[in-house]
Coordinates of C-alpha atoms in Angstrom, one line a residue:
X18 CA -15.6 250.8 229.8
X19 CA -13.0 249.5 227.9
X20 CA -10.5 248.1 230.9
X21 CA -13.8 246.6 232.5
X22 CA -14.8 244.6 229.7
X23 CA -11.1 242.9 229.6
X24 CA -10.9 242.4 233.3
X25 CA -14.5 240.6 233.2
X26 CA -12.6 238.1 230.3
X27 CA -10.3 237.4 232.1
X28 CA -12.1 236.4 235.1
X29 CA -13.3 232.8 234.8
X30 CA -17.5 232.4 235.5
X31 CA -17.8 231.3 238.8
X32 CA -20.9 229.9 239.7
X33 CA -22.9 230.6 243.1
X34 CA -22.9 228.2 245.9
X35 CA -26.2 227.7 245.6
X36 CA -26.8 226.8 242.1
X37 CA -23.6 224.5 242.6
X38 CA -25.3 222.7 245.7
X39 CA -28.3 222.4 243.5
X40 CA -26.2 220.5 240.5
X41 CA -25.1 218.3 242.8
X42 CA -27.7 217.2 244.4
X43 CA -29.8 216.7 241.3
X44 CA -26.5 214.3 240.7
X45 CA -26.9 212.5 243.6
X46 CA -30.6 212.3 243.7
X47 CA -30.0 210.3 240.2
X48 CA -27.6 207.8 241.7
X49 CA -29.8 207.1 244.7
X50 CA -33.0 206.9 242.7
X51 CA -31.4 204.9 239.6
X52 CA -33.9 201.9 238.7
X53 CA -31.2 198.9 238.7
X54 CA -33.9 196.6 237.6
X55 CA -34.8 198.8 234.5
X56 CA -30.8 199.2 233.8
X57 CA -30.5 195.6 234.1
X58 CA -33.6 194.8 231.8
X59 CA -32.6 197.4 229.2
X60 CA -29.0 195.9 229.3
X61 CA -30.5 192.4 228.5
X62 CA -32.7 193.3 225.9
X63 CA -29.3 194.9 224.3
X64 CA -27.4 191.2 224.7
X65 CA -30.4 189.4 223.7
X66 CA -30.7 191.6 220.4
X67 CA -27.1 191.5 220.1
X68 CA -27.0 187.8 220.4
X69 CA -30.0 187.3 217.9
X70 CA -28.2 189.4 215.2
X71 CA -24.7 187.5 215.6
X72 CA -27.1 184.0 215.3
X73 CA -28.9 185.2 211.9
X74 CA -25.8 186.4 210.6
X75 CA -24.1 182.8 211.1
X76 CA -27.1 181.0 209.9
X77 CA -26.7 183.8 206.5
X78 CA -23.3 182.9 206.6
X79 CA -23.8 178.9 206.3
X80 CA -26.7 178.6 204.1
X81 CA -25.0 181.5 201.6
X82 CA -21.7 178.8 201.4
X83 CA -24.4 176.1 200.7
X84 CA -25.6 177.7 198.3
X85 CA -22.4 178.7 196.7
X86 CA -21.6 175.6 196.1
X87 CA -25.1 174.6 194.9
X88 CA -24.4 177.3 192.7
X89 CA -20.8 176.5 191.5
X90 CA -22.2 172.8 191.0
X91 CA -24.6 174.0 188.9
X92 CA -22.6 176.2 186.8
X93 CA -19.9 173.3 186.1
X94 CA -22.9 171.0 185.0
X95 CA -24.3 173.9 182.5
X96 CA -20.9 174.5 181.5
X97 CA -20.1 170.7 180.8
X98 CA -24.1 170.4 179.2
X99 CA -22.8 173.2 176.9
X100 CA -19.8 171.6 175.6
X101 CA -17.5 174.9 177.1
X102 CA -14.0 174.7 177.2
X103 CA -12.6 173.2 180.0
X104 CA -10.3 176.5 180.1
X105 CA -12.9 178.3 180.3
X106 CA -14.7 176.7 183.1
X107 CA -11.9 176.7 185.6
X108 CA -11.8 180.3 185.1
X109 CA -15.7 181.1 185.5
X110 CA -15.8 178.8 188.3
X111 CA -13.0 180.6 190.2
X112 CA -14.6 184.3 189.6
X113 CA -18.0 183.1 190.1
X114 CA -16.8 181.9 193.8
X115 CA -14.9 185.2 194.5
X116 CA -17.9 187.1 193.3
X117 CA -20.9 185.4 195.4
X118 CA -18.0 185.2 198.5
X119 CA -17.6 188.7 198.5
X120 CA -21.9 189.6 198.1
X121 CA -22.4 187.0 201.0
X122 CA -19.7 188.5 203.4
X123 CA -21.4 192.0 202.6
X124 CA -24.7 190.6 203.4
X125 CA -23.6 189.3 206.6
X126 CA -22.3 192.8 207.5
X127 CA -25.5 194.4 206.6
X128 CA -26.9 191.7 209.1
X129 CA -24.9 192.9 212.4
X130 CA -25.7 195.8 211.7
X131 CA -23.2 197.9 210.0
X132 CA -23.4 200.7 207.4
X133 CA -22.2 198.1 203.9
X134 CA -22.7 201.6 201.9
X135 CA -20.0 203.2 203.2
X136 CA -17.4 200.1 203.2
X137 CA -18.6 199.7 199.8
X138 CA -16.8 203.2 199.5
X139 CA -14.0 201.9 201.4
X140 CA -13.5 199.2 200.0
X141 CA -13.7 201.0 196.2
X142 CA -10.9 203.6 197.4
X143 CA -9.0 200.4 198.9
X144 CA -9.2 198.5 195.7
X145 CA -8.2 201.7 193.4
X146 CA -5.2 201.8 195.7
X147 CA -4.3 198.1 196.0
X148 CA -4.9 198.3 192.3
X149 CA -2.2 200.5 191.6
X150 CA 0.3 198.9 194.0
X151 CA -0.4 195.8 192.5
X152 CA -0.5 196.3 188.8
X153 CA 1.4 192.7 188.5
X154 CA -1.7 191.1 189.7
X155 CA -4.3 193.0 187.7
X156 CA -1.9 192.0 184.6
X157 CA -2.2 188.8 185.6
X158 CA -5.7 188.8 185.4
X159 CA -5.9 190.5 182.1
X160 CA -3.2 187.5 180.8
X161 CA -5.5 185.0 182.0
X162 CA -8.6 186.4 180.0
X163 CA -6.2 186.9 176.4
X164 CA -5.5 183.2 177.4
X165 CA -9.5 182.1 177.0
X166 CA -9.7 184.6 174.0
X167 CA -6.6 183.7 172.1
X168 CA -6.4 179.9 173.1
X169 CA -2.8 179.3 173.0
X170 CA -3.4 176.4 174.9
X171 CA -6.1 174.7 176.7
X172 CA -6.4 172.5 179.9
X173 CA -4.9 168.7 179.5
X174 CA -2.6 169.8 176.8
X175 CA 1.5 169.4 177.0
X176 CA 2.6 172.3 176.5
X177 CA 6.5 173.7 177.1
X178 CA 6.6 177.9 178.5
X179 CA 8.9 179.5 181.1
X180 CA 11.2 176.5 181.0
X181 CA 8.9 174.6 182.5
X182 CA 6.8 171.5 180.3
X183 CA 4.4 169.6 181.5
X184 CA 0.2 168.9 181.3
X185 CA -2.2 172.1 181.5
X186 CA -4.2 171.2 184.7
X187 CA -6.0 174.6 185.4
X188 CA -6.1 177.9 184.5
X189 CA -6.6 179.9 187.2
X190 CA -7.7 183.8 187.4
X191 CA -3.9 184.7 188.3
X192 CA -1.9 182.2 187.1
X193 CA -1.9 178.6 185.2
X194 CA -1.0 175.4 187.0
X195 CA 0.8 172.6 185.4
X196 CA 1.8 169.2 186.3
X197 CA 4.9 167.9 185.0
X198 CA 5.8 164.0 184.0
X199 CA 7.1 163.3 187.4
X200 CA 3.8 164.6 189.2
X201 CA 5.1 168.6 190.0
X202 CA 2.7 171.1 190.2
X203 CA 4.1 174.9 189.0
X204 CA 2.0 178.1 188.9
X205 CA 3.4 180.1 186.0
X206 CA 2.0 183.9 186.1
X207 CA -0.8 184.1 183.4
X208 CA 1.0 187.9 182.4
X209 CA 4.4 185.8 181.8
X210 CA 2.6 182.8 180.1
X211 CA 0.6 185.3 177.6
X212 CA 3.4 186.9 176.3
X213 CA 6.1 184.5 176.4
X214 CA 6.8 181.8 173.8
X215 CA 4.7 178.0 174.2
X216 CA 5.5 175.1 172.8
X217 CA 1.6 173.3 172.3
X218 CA 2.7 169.5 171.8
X219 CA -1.0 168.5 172.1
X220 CA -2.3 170.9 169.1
X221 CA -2.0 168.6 166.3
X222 CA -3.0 164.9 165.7
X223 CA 0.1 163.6 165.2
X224 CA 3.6 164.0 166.0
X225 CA 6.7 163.0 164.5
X226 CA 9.0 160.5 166.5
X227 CA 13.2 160.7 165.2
X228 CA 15.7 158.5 166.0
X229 CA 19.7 159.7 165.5
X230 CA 21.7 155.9 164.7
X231 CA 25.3 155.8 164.5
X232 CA 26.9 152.8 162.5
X233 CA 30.0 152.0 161.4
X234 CA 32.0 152.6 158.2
X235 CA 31.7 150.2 155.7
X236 CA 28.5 148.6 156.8
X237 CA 25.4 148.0 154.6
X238 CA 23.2 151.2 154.9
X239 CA 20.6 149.4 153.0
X240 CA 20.5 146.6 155.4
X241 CA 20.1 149.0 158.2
X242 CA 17.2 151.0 156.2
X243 CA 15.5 147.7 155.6
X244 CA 15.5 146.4 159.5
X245 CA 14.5 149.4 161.0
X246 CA 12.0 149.7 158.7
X247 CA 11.0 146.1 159.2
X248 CA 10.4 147.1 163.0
X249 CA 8.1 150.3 162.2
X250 CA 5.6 147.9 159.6
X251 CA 5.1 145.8 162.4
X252 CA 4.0 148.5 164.9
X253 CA 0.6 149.4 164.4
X254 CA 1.2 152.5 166.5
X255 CA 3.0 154.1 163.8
X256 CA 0.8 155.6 160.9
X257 CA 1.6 154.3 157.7
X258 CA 0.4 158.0 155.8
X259 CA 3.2 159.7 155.8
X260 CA 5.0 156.6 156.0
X261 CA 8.2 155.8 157.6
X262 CA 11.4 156.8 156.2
X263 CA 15.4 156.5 157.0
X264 CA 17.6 158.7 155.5
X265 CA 21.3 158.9 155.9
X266 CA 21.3 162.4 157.6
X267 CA 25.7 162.9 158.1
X268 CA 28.9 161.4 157.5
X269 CA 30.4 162.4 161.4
X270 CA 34.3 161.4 162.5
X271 CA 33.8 157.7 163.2
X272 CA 30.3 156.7 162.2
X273 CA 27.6 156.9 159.5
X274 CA 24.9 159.0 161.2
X275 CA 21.0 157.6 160.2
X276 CA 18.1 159.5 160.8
X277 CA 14.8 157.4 161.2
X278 CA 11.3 159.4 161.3
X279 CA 8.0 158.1 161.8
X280 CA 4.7 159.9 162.7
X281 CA 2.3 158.3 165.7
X282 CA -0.6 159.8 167.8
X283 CA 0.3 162.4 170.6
X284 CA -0.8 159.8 173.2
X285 CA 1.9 157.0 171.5
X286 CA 5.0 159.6 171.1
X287 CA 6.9 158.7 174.4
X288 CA 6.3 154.9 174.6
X289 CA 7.4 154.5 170.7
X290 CA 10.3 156.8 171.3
X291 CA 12.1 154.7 174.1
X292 CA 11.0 151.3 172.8
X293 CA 12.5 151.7 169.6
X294 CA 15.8 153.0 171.1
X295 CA 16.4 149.8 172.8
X296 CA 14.3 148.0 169.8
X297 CA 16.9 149.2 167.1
X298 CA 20.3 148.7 169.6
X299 CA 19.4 145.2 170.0
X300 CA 18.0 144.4 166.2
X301 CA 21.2 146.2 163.9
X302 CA 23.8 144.0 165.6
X303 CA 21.4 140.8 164.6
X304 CA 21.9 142.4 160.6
X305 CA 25.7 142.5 161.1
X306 CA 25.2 146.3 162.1
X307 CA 27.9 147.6 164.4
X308 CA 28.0 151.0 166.6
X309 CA 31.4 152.2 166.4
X310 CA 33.1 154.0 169.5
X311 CA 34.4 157.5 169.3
X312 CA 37.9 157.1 167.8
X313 CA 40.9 158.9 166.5
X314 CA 43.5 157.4 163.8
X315 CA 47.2 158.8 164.6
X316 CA 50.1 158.6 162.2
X317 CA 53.4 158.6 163.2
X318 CA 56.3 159.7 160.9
X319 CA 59.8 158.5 161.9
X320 CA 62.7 160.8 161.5
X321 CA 60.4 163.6 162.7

């Protein structure tokens, strides 16, 4: 019994002729009966459906970026009706966009069609992993939002950071852009920003402007005192509380060093800064004032 079972397994099942002539002419008599027009009908009402869903999901598509922006209009005007930081509204107004972006792409997909629960899932597990291969990027994001909290600076301030200076034009959700005095724009990472050193110029009202003036031995420091001085009263960009002073601030190799300090508004600092340079070069030689040259007094012995 035994041998006969293993040499029926290892047979293979053939089938009799006639039930193979009968599967193949079922076969044929389905080729030679198919209804074309029915095939041809159920094939168009597949385009036609296929067609329809590809038109909605383009009409989603542009009436969800209408209203986006609608919607990111809105929120700036709120935003501005409130009296919120402008720091703050460049960052809402970025994640706002990526948020409604990302619901109206899903949308779209749920429109042709397509299972959104289980890219949902995909795109969790994609995110967890992207997450953790870009931890940079997720501490740039958490920099950005100690930036809003803390306030170390805020947009259209000068501020000086990564050995970069310039004006605070946007803060971004990633990084902050700057513009510098000669119109450059520099992305600093808002991780790198948040923990490094800045130097806020625009925190304060006022700012103190010094000058570093060199005049010769033997000239009248009084004199000088008195017309620089003389050019500050006149300037009603300078403040007069605390008022201007010039102190004699070092005794260097070949000249009497001055130091002249006067306080203006943050707006006045560079425009009062240059003008007095050339202001106090061509007024101290009108006092009898000279600028001495960089020199060095050599003795000579004889018999040496």
């Amino acid at each position: 019994m035994f041998h006969l079972l293993q040499a029926t397994e290892a047979q293979p099942l053939i089938l009799p002729d006639s039930v193979q002539k009968a599967n193949l002419t079922e076969a044929i008599d389905k080729v030679v009966h198919l209804d074309l027009k029915e095939l041809l009908m159920s094939l168009a009402d597949d385009a036609v459906w296929i067609v329809v869903k590809i038109l909605i999901a383009l009409a989603i598509y542009a009436v969800g970026r209408w209203l986006i922006r609608r919607a990111i209009r809105l929120l700036d005007a709120l935003t501005e009706r409130r009296r919120v930081d402008a720091s703050l509204r460049s960052f809402l107004r970025h994640t706002t966009r990526v948020v409604l972006v990302i619901i109206l792409i899903l949308c779209v997909i749920q429109t042709l069609g397509v299972n959104v629960t289980s890219i949902v899932a995909l795109f969790a597990s994609a995110t967890l992993a992207i997450g953790m291969a870009l931890s940079g990027t997720a501490q740039n994001f958490a920099g950005g939002v100690m930036i809003l909290l803390m306030k170390p600076y805020r947009v259209g301030d000068y501020i000086e950071a990564q050995g970069q200076s310039g004006t605070v034009k946007e803060i971004k959700l990633f990084s902050t852009v700057i513009l510098t005095p000669d119109n450059q724009t520099i992305y600093i990472p808002n991780n790198t920003i948040a923990t490094a050193i800045i130097d806020n110029y625009s925190t304060a009202e006022l700012r103190r402007v010094e000058w570093s003036v060199g005049i010769s031995y033997g000239d009248s420091v009084d004199t000088a005192r008195a017309a620089i001085l003389d050019l500050m009263k006149e300037d009603p960009r300078i403040v007069r509380t605390p008022e201007p002073v010039v102190w004699v601030a070092s005794l260097g190799d070949s000249s009497v060093n001055l130091s002249a300090r006067a306080w203006v508004k943050n707006a006045d600092y560079w425009d009062v800064f240059f003008e007095y340079n050339e202001k106090i070069y061509k007024t101290l030689p009108e006092k009898g004032i000279g600028f001495p040259f960089p020199q060095m007094d050599v003795h000579l012995r004889h018999g040496e």
